[in-house]
CSV table of C-alpha atoms and ligand atoms in Angstrom, one decimal:
chain,number,residue,atom,x,y,z
E,14,MET,CA,0.0,0.0,0.0
E,15,SER,CA,1.4,3.4,-0.8
E,16,GLU,CA,1.7,6.0,1.9
E,17,PHE,CA,2.5,9.7,2.3
E,18,ARG,CA,5.1,10.1,5.1
E,19,LYS,CA,6.1,13.4,6.7
E,20,ASP,CA,9.8,14.1,7.4
E,21,PRO,CA,9.8,14.9,11.2
E,22,LEU,CA,12.6,17.5,10.8
E,23,HIS,CA,11.7,19.3,7.6
E,24,ASN,CA,8.6,20.4,5.8
E,25,LYS,CA,8.9,17.6,3.3
E,26,TRP,CA,6.8,14.6,2.3
E,27,VAL,CA,7.7,11.3,0.8
E,28,LEU,CA,5.4,9.0,-1.1
E,29,THR,CA,6.4,5.4,-0.3
E,30,VAL,CA,5.2,3.1,-3.1
E,31,PRO,CA,6.3,-0.5,-2.4
E,32,GLY,CA,7.1,-2.6,-5.4
E,33,ARG,CA,6.2,0.1,-8.0
E,34,GLY,CA,7.0,-2.0,-11.0
E,35,LYS,CA,10.2,-3.2,-9.5
E,36,ARG,CA,11.5,-6.7,-9.9
E,37,PRO,CA,14.1,-8.2,-7.6
E,38,ASN,CA,17.6,-6.8,-8.3
E,39,ALA,CA,16.0,-3.8,-10.2
E,40,PHE,CA,18.6,-1.6,-8.5
E,41,SER,CA,21.7,-3.8,-8.9
E,42,TYR,CA,24.4,-1.6,-10.2
E,43,GLU,CA,27.2,-2.1,-12.7
E,44,LYS,CA,30.0,0.4,-13.2
E,45,SER,CA,29.8,2.3,-16.5
E,46,GLU,CA,32.7,1.9,-18.9
E,47,GLU,CA,33.8,5.4,-18.0
E,48,GLU,CA,33.8,4.6,-14.3
E,49,GLY,CA,35.8,1.4,-14.8
E,50,LYS,CA,38.7,3.3,-16.5
E,51,ALA,CA,41.8,3.8,-14.5
E,52,ASP,CA,43.6,6.9,-15.7
E,53,ARG,CA,46.3,7.4,-13.1
E,54,LYS,CA,48.5,9.6,-15.3
E,55,ASN,CA,45.9,12.4,-15.6
E,56,CYS,CA,44.4,12.1,-12.2
E,57,PRO,CA,45.2,15.1,-10.0
E,58,PHE,CA,44.3,13.2,-6.8
E,59,CYS,CA,46.8,10.4,-7.5
E,60,GLU,CA,50.1,10.1,-5.6
E,61,GLY,CA,52.9,11.6,-7.7
E,62,ASN,CA,50.5,14.2,-9.3
E,63,GLU,CA,50.5,16.6,-6.4
E,64,SER,CA,51.6,19.5,-8.7
E,65,MET,CA,48.2,19.2,-10.5
E,66,THR,CA,46.3,20.5,-7.5
E,67,PRO,CA,46.6,23.8,-5.6
E,68,PRO,CA,49.2,23.6,-2.8
E,69,GLU,CA,48.0,21.3,0.1
E,70,VAL,CA,46.7,22.7,3.3
E,71,ASP,CA,46.9,19.5,5.3
E,72,SER,CA,47.9,15.9,5.2
E,73,PHE,CA,48.6,12.7,7.1
E,74,ARG,CA,51.7,11.2,5.8
E,75,GLU,CA,54.1,8.3,6.1
E,76,LYS,CA,57.0,10.3,4.6
E,77,GLY,CA,57.8,13.2,2.3
E,78,LYS,CA,57.1,16.9,2.6
E,79,GLU,CA,54.1,19.0,1.6
E,80,ASP,CA,53.0,18.5,-2.0
E,81,GLU,CA,55.3,15.4,-2.3
E,82,PRO,CA,54.4,11.7,-2.5
E,83,GLY,CA,54.2,9.8,0.8
E,84,TRP,CA,50.8,11.0,2.0
E,85,LEU,CA,47.9,8.8,3.2
E,86,VAL,CA,45.2,11.5,3.2
E,87,ARG,CA,45.7,14.9,1.5
E,88,VAL,CA,43.7,18.1,1.7
E,89,PHE,CA,43.9,21.1,-0.8
E,90,PRO,CA,41.6,23.9,-1.8
E,91,ASN,CA,39.2,23.1,-4.6
E,92,LYS,CA,40.6,24.2,-8.0
E,93,TYR,CA,37.2,25.4,-9.0
E,94,PRO,CA,35.8,26.6,-5.7
E,95,ALA,CA,32.2,27.2,-5.1
E,96,LEU,CA,33.3,29.8,-2.5
E,97,ASN,CA,36.3,32.0,-2.2
E,98,GLU,CA,38.0,33.2,1.0
E,99,LYS,CA,39.2,36.4,-0.6
E,100,THR,CA,35.7,37.6,-1.3
E,101,ASN,CA,34.4,40.5,0.8
E,102,ILE,CA,31.9,39.0,3.2
E,103,GLY,CA,28.9,41.0,4.1
E,104,VAL,CA,28.8,43.2,1.0
E,105,LEU,CA,25.2,43.1,-0.2
E,106,LYS,CA,24.7,43.5,-3.8
E,107,ASN,CA,21.4,45.2,-3.6
E,108,GLU,CA,19.2,46.8,-1.0
E,109,PHE,CA,17.5,43.6,-0.1
E,110,PRO,CA,19.6,41.2,1.9
E,111,ASP,CA,19.1,38.3,-0.4
E,112,ILE,CA,22.5,38.2,-2.0
E,113,VAL,CA,25.6,37.4,0.1
E,114,GLU,CA,29.0,37.3,-1.5
E,115,GLY,CA,30.3,33.7,-2.0
E,116,TYR,CA,32.8,34.0,0.9
E,117,GLY,CA,34.0,30.8,2.5
E,118,PHE,CA,36.3,27.8,2.1
E,119,HIS,CA,36.0,24.9,-0.2
E,120,GLU,CA,38.5,22.0,0.3
E,121,VAL,CA,39.0,18.6,-1.2
E,122,ILE,CA,40.1,15.6,0.8
E,123,ALA,CA,41.9,12.9,-1.3
E,124,GLU,CA,41.1,9.9,0.9
E,125,THR,CA,43.7,7.6,-0.4
E,126,PRO,CA,46.8,7.8,-2.6
E,127,SER,CA,45.5,4.9,-4.6
E,128,HIS,CA,43.5,5.5,-7.7
E,129,GLU,CA,41.6,2.1,-7.4
E,130,LYS,CA,40.7,2.1,-3.8
E,131,ASP,CA,37.3,3.5,-2.7
E,132,ILE,CA,34.9,3.2,0.3
E,133,TYR,CA,34.0,-0.3,-0.8
E,134,SER,CA,37.5,-1.6,-0.7
E,135,MET,CA,39.3,0.6,1.9
E,136,ASN,CA,40.1,-1.1,5.2
E,137,GLN,CA,39.1,0.2,8.7
E,138,ASP,CA,42.5,1.9,9.3
E,139,GLU,CA,42.2,3.8,6.0
E,140,LEU,CA,38.7,4.9,6.7
E,141,LEU,CA,39.7,5.9,10.2
E,142,LEU,CA,42.3,8.3,8.8
E,143,VAL,CA,39.7,9.9,6.6
E,144,LEU,CA,37.4,10.4,9.6
E,145,LYS,CA,40.3,11.9,11.6
E,146,MET,CA,40.9,14.3,8.8
E,147,TYR,CA,37.2,15.3,8.7
E,148,ARG,CA,37.4,16.0,12.4
E,149,LYS,CA,40.6,18.0,12.1
E,150,ARG,CA,39.5,20.2,9.2
E,151,TYR,CA,36.0,20.6,10.7
E,152,LYS,CA,37.6,22.1,13.9
E,153,ILE,CA,39.9,24.3,12.0
E,154,LEU,CA,37.3,25.7,9.6
E,155,LYS,CA,34.7,26.2,12.3
E,156,LYS,CA,37.0,28.7,14.0
E,157,LYS,CA,37.6,30.8,10.9
E,158,LYS,CA,36.2,34.3,10.9
E,159,LYS,CA,32.6,34.8,9.8
E,160,ILE,CA,32.0,31.1,9.2
E,161,LYS,CA,28.6,30.0,10.3
E,162,SER,CA,28.5,26.4,9.2
E,163,VAL,CA,30.9,23.7,8.0
E,164,PHE,CA,29.6,21.0,5.7
E,165,ILE,CA,31.4,17.7,5.0
E,166,PHE,CA,30.1,15.6,2.1
E,167,LYS,CA,31.0,13.0,-0.4
E,168,ASN,CA,29.8,12.2,-3.9
E,169,HIS,CA,30.6,8.7,-5.2
E,170,GLY,CA,30.1,7.8,-8.8
E,171,ILE,CA,29.4,10.0,-11.8
E,172,SER,CA,25.6,9.8,-11.5
E,173,ALA,CA,25.9,11.0,-7.9
E,174,GLY,CA,27.8,14.1,-9.0
E,175,ALA,CA,31.5,13.1,-8.7
E,176,SER,CA,33.5,14.8,-11.4
E,177,LEU,CA,36.6,12.8,-10.6
E,178,LEU,CA,36.6,9.1,-9.8
E,179,HIS,CA,39.5,9.0,-7.4
E,180,SER,CA,38.0,8.6,-3.9
E,181,HIS,CA,37.6,12.0,-2.3
E,182,SER,CA,35.3,14.1,-0.1
E,183,GLN,CA,34.7,17.8,0.1
E,184,ILE,CA,34.3,20.4,2.9
E,185,LEU,CA,32.6,23.7,2.5
E,186,ALA,CA,32.8,26.4,5.2
E,187,LEU,CA,29.9,28.8,4.7
E,188,PRO,CA,29.0,32.3,5.8
E,189,LEU,CA,25.4,31.3,6.4
E,190,VAL,CA,23.4,28.4,7.8
E,191,PRO,CA,21.9,26.6,4.8
E,192,PRO,CA,18.1,26.3,4.7
E,193,PHE,CA,18.1,22.6,5.2
E,194,MET,CA,20.0,23.0,8.5
E,195,ALA,CA,18.2,26.2,9.5
E,196,GLU,CA,14.8,24.5,9.2
E,197,GLU,CA,16.1,21.5,11.2
E,198,THR,CA,17.5,23.8,13.9
E,199,GLU,CA,14.2,25.5,14.3
E,200,MET,CA,12.5,22.1,14.8
E,201,ILE,CA,15.1,21.0,17.3
E,202,LYS,CA,14.8,24.3,19.3
E,203,LYS,CA,11.0,23.9,19.5
E,204,ALA,CA,11.1,20.2,20.6
E,205,LYS,CA,11.1,19.3,24.3
E,206,SER,CA,13.9,16.7,24.0
E,207,CYS,CA,16.2,15.6,21.2
E,208,ILE,CA,14.3,14.6,18.1
E,209,TYR,CA,17.0,12.2,16.9
E,210,CYS,CA,17.0,10.3,20.2
E,211,ARG,CA,13.2,9.9,19.7
E,212,LEU,CA,13.8,8.8,16.1
E,213,ILE,CA,16.1,6.0,17.4
E,214,GLU,CA,13.3,4.7,19.6
E,215,LYS,CA,10.8,4.9,16.7
E,216,ALA,CA,13.3,3.0,14.5
E,217,TYR,CA,13.4,0.1,16.9
E,218,GLU,CA,9.6,0.1,17.1
E,219,GLY,CA,9.3,0.2,13.3
E,220,ASN,CA,11.9,-2.5,12.6
E,221,ARG,CA,14.1,-0.1,10.7
E,222,VAL,CA,17.3,-0.7,12.7
E,223,LEU,CA,20.0,-2.2,10.5
E,224,LEU,CA,22.8,-2.5,13.0
E,225,GLU,CA,24.1,-1.4,16.4
E,226,SER,CA,27.8,-1.4,17.3
E,227,ARG,CA,29.2,-0.1,20.6
E,228,GLY,CA,27.9,3.4,20.6
E,229,PHE,CA,26.6,3.8,17.0
E,230,ILE,CA,23.3,2.9,15.5
E,231,VAL,CA,22.3,2.7,11.8
E,232,PHE,CA,18.7,2.9,10.7
E,233,ALA,CA,16.6,3.7,7.7
E,234,PRO,CA,14.6,6.9,8.3
E,235,TYR,CA,10.8,6.6,8.4
E,236,ALA,CA,10.4,9.1,5.6
E,237,SER,CA,13.4,7.9,3.5
E,238,GLU,CA,13.4,9.9,0.3
E,239,TYR,CA,15.7,7.4,-1.5
E,240,PRO,CA,15.8,3.7,-1.7
E,241,TYR,CA,18.2,2.2,0.9
E,242,GLN,CA,18.8,5.6,2.5
E,243,LEU,CA,20.5,5.2,5.9
E,244,LEU,CA,21.3,7.3,9.0
E,245,ILE,CA,24.3,6.7,11.1
E,246,LEU,CA,24.4,8.3,14.5
E,247,PRO,CA,25.8,8.0,18.1
E,248,ARG,CA,23.3,5.9,20.1
E,249,ILE,CA,23.6,8.0,23.2
E,250,HIS,CA,22.9,11.7,22.7
E,251,GLN,CA,26.0,13.5,21.3
E,252,PRO,CA,25.7,17.0,19.8
E,253,PHE,CA,29.1,17.6,18.4
E,254,PHE,CA,31.0,15.4,15.9
E,255,GLU,CA,34.3,17.3,16.5
E,256,GLU,CA,34.3,16.2,20.1
E,257,GLU,CA,34.3,12.5,19.3
E,258,GLU,CA,37.4,10.7,20.6
E,259,ASP,CA,39.7,8.5,18.5
E,260,GLU,CA,38.1,5.4,20.1
E,261,GLN,CA,34.6,6.4,18.9
E,262,LEU,CA,35.9,7.2,15.4
E,263,THR,CA,37.5,3.7,15.3
E,264,ILE,CA,34.1,2.2,16.0
E,265,LEU,CA,32.6,4.5,13.4
E,266,ALA,CA,35.1,3.3,10.8
E,267,ASP,CA,34.0,-0.3,11.5
E,268,VAL,CA,30.3,0.7,11.2
E,269,ILE,CA,30.9,2.5,7.8
E,270,LYS,CA,32.8,-0.5,6.5
E,271,ASP,CA,29.9,-2.8,7.5
E,272,VAL,CA,27.3,-0.6,5.9
E,273,PHE,CA,29.1,-0.4,2.6
E,274,ILE,CA,29.9,-4.1,2.5
E,275,ARG,CA,26.1,-4.7,2.8
E,276,TYR,CA,25.4,-2.2,0.0
E,277,LYS,CA,27.9,-3.9,-2.2
E,278,LYS,CA,26.6,-7.4,-1.6
E,279,LEU,CA,23.0,-6.5,-2.2
E,280,LEU,CA,23.3,-3.9,-4.9
E,281,GLY,CA,26.9,-3.6,-6.1
E,282,ALA,CA,29.2,-0.6,-5.7
E,283,ILE,CA,26.4,1.8,-6.0
E,284,PRO,CA,26.7,5.6,-6.5
E,285,PHE,CA,25.7,7.6,-3.5
E,286,ASN,CA,26.0,10.9,-1.6
E,287,TYR,CA,26.7,11.2,2.1
E,288,PHE,CA,26.9,14.2,4.3
E,289,PHE,CA,27.6,15.0,7.9
E,290,ASN,CA,24.7,16.7,9.6
E,291,THR,CA,26.2,18.7,12.5
E,292,PRO,CA,23.8,21.1,14.2
E,293,TYR,CA,25.5,23.7,16.4
E,294,MET,CA,23.6,23.2,19.6
E,295,GLU,CA,23.4,21.0,22.7
E,296,LYS,CA,20.0,19.7,21.7
E,297,GLY,CA,21.3,18.7,18.3
E,298,HIS,CA,22.5,15.2,17.6
E,299,TRP,CA,25.2,14.8,14.9
E,300,ASN,CA,24.6,12.2,12.3
E,301,ILE,CA,25.7,11.0,8.8
E,302,GLN,CA,23.1,10.7,6.1
E,303,ILE,CA,23.7,8.3,3.3
E,304,MET,CA,21.7,8.6,0.1
E,305,PRO,CA,22.2,6.1,-2.6
E,306,LYS,CA,21.6,7.4,-6.1
E,307,LEU,CA,19.5,4.8,-7.7
E,308,THR,CA,16.4,6.7,-8.8
E,309,ILE,CA,15.9,9.7,-11.1
E,310,THR,CA,14.3,13.0,-9.9
E,311,ALA,CA,11.6,13.6,-12.5
E,312,GLY,CA,8.6,15.9,-13.1
E,313,PHE,CA,6.5,14.9,-10.2
E,314,GLU,CA,9.3,15.3,-7.7
E,315,LYS,CA,10.5,18.6,-9.2
E,316,GLY,CA,7.0,20.1,-9.4
E,317,THR,CA,5.7,18.9,-6.0
E,318,GLY,CA,8.8,18.6,-3.9
E,319,ILE,CA,7.4,15.1,-2.9
E,320,SER,CA,9.9,12.2,-3.5
E,321,ILE,CA,8.6,8.8,-4.6
E,322,ASN,CA,10.5,6.0,-2.9
E,323,PRO,CA,9.8,2.5,-4.3
E,324,ILE,CA,11.6,0.7,-1.5
E,325,PRO,CA,10.0,1.4,1.9
E,326,PRO,CA,12.7,1.8,4.5
E,327,GLU,CA,11.6,-1.3,6.6
E,328,ASN,CA,12.0,-3.4,3.4
E,329,ALA,CA,15.4,-1.9,2.7
E,330,VAL,CA,16.6,-2.8,6.2
E,331,MET,CA,15.2,-6.3,5.8
E,332,GLU,CA,17.1,-6.8,2.6
E,333,LEU,CA,20.4,-5.2,3.9
E,334,LYS,CA,20.2,-7.4,7.0
E,335,ARG,CA,20.5,-10.6,5.1
E,336,PHE,CA,24.3,-10.2,4.8
N,417,LIG,ZN1,43.7,9.0,-9.0
N,418,LIG,ZN1,19.9,13.0,20.8
């Protein structure tokens, strides 16, 4: 039976339509020819090609100096930044305060020196280093003048918006709080207790919990917009990602590994987006939202703002639990 479901944190609805013309394995994913190609020579994120990127701003390395090989995780400004730190913040372009100069920071994190490795094949230690770099850059960028929010995200696969295939993430430090977060912040402020803590309870009741591992829980949100969408968050209320200790990040690396092994076994190495949702308040509860890119946004979704999800989240969890 189809069902309209309301997102508890945003003014958004999802239309859940189980089995809408979908046969089993309808979503299994094969890499396109372009994605299968390894072009190490022209890849600016490969070890040895450091001169092809702007100078690095950070790295974890085994050996070598800045902008030399020997790194494990490397950070540099985006060559084609969406935002620019040299822009004059606060200069309004017209009398209405609806244009703010694109001030901010836009960094790229090359997650591995290897062109072939990705989140599906990296081991826990490699994933842990990426998480540690997220935490480090987050702390640094959050302290920059006039920055109001820091946004960590990853696009994997061409159809999910990755322009380069070498495994990487991006961090944007913004001079404003984006609407998605602002809307959520308002809901969190109004609520008596943490909304995410309540969502965890509801996920148990609704059989939408995929896994629990010493401190973290993974579940499919009730109003999942996308097939196999998942939320990873600390099981006990924890507002701030940047305060997580190494021990917690080690467990998180294991959890991420587990999630992506399940995706791969069920669907293949699917394209996806993930982002860190980090509200700036005690009542907030930091989390990671993973959105596989398996469906196409078409006329209905664009015109109404209502997403159609052919895999109800409780079914998605049941399928992912088989592995
Ligand atoms: Zn590469
Ligand atoms: Zn909470």
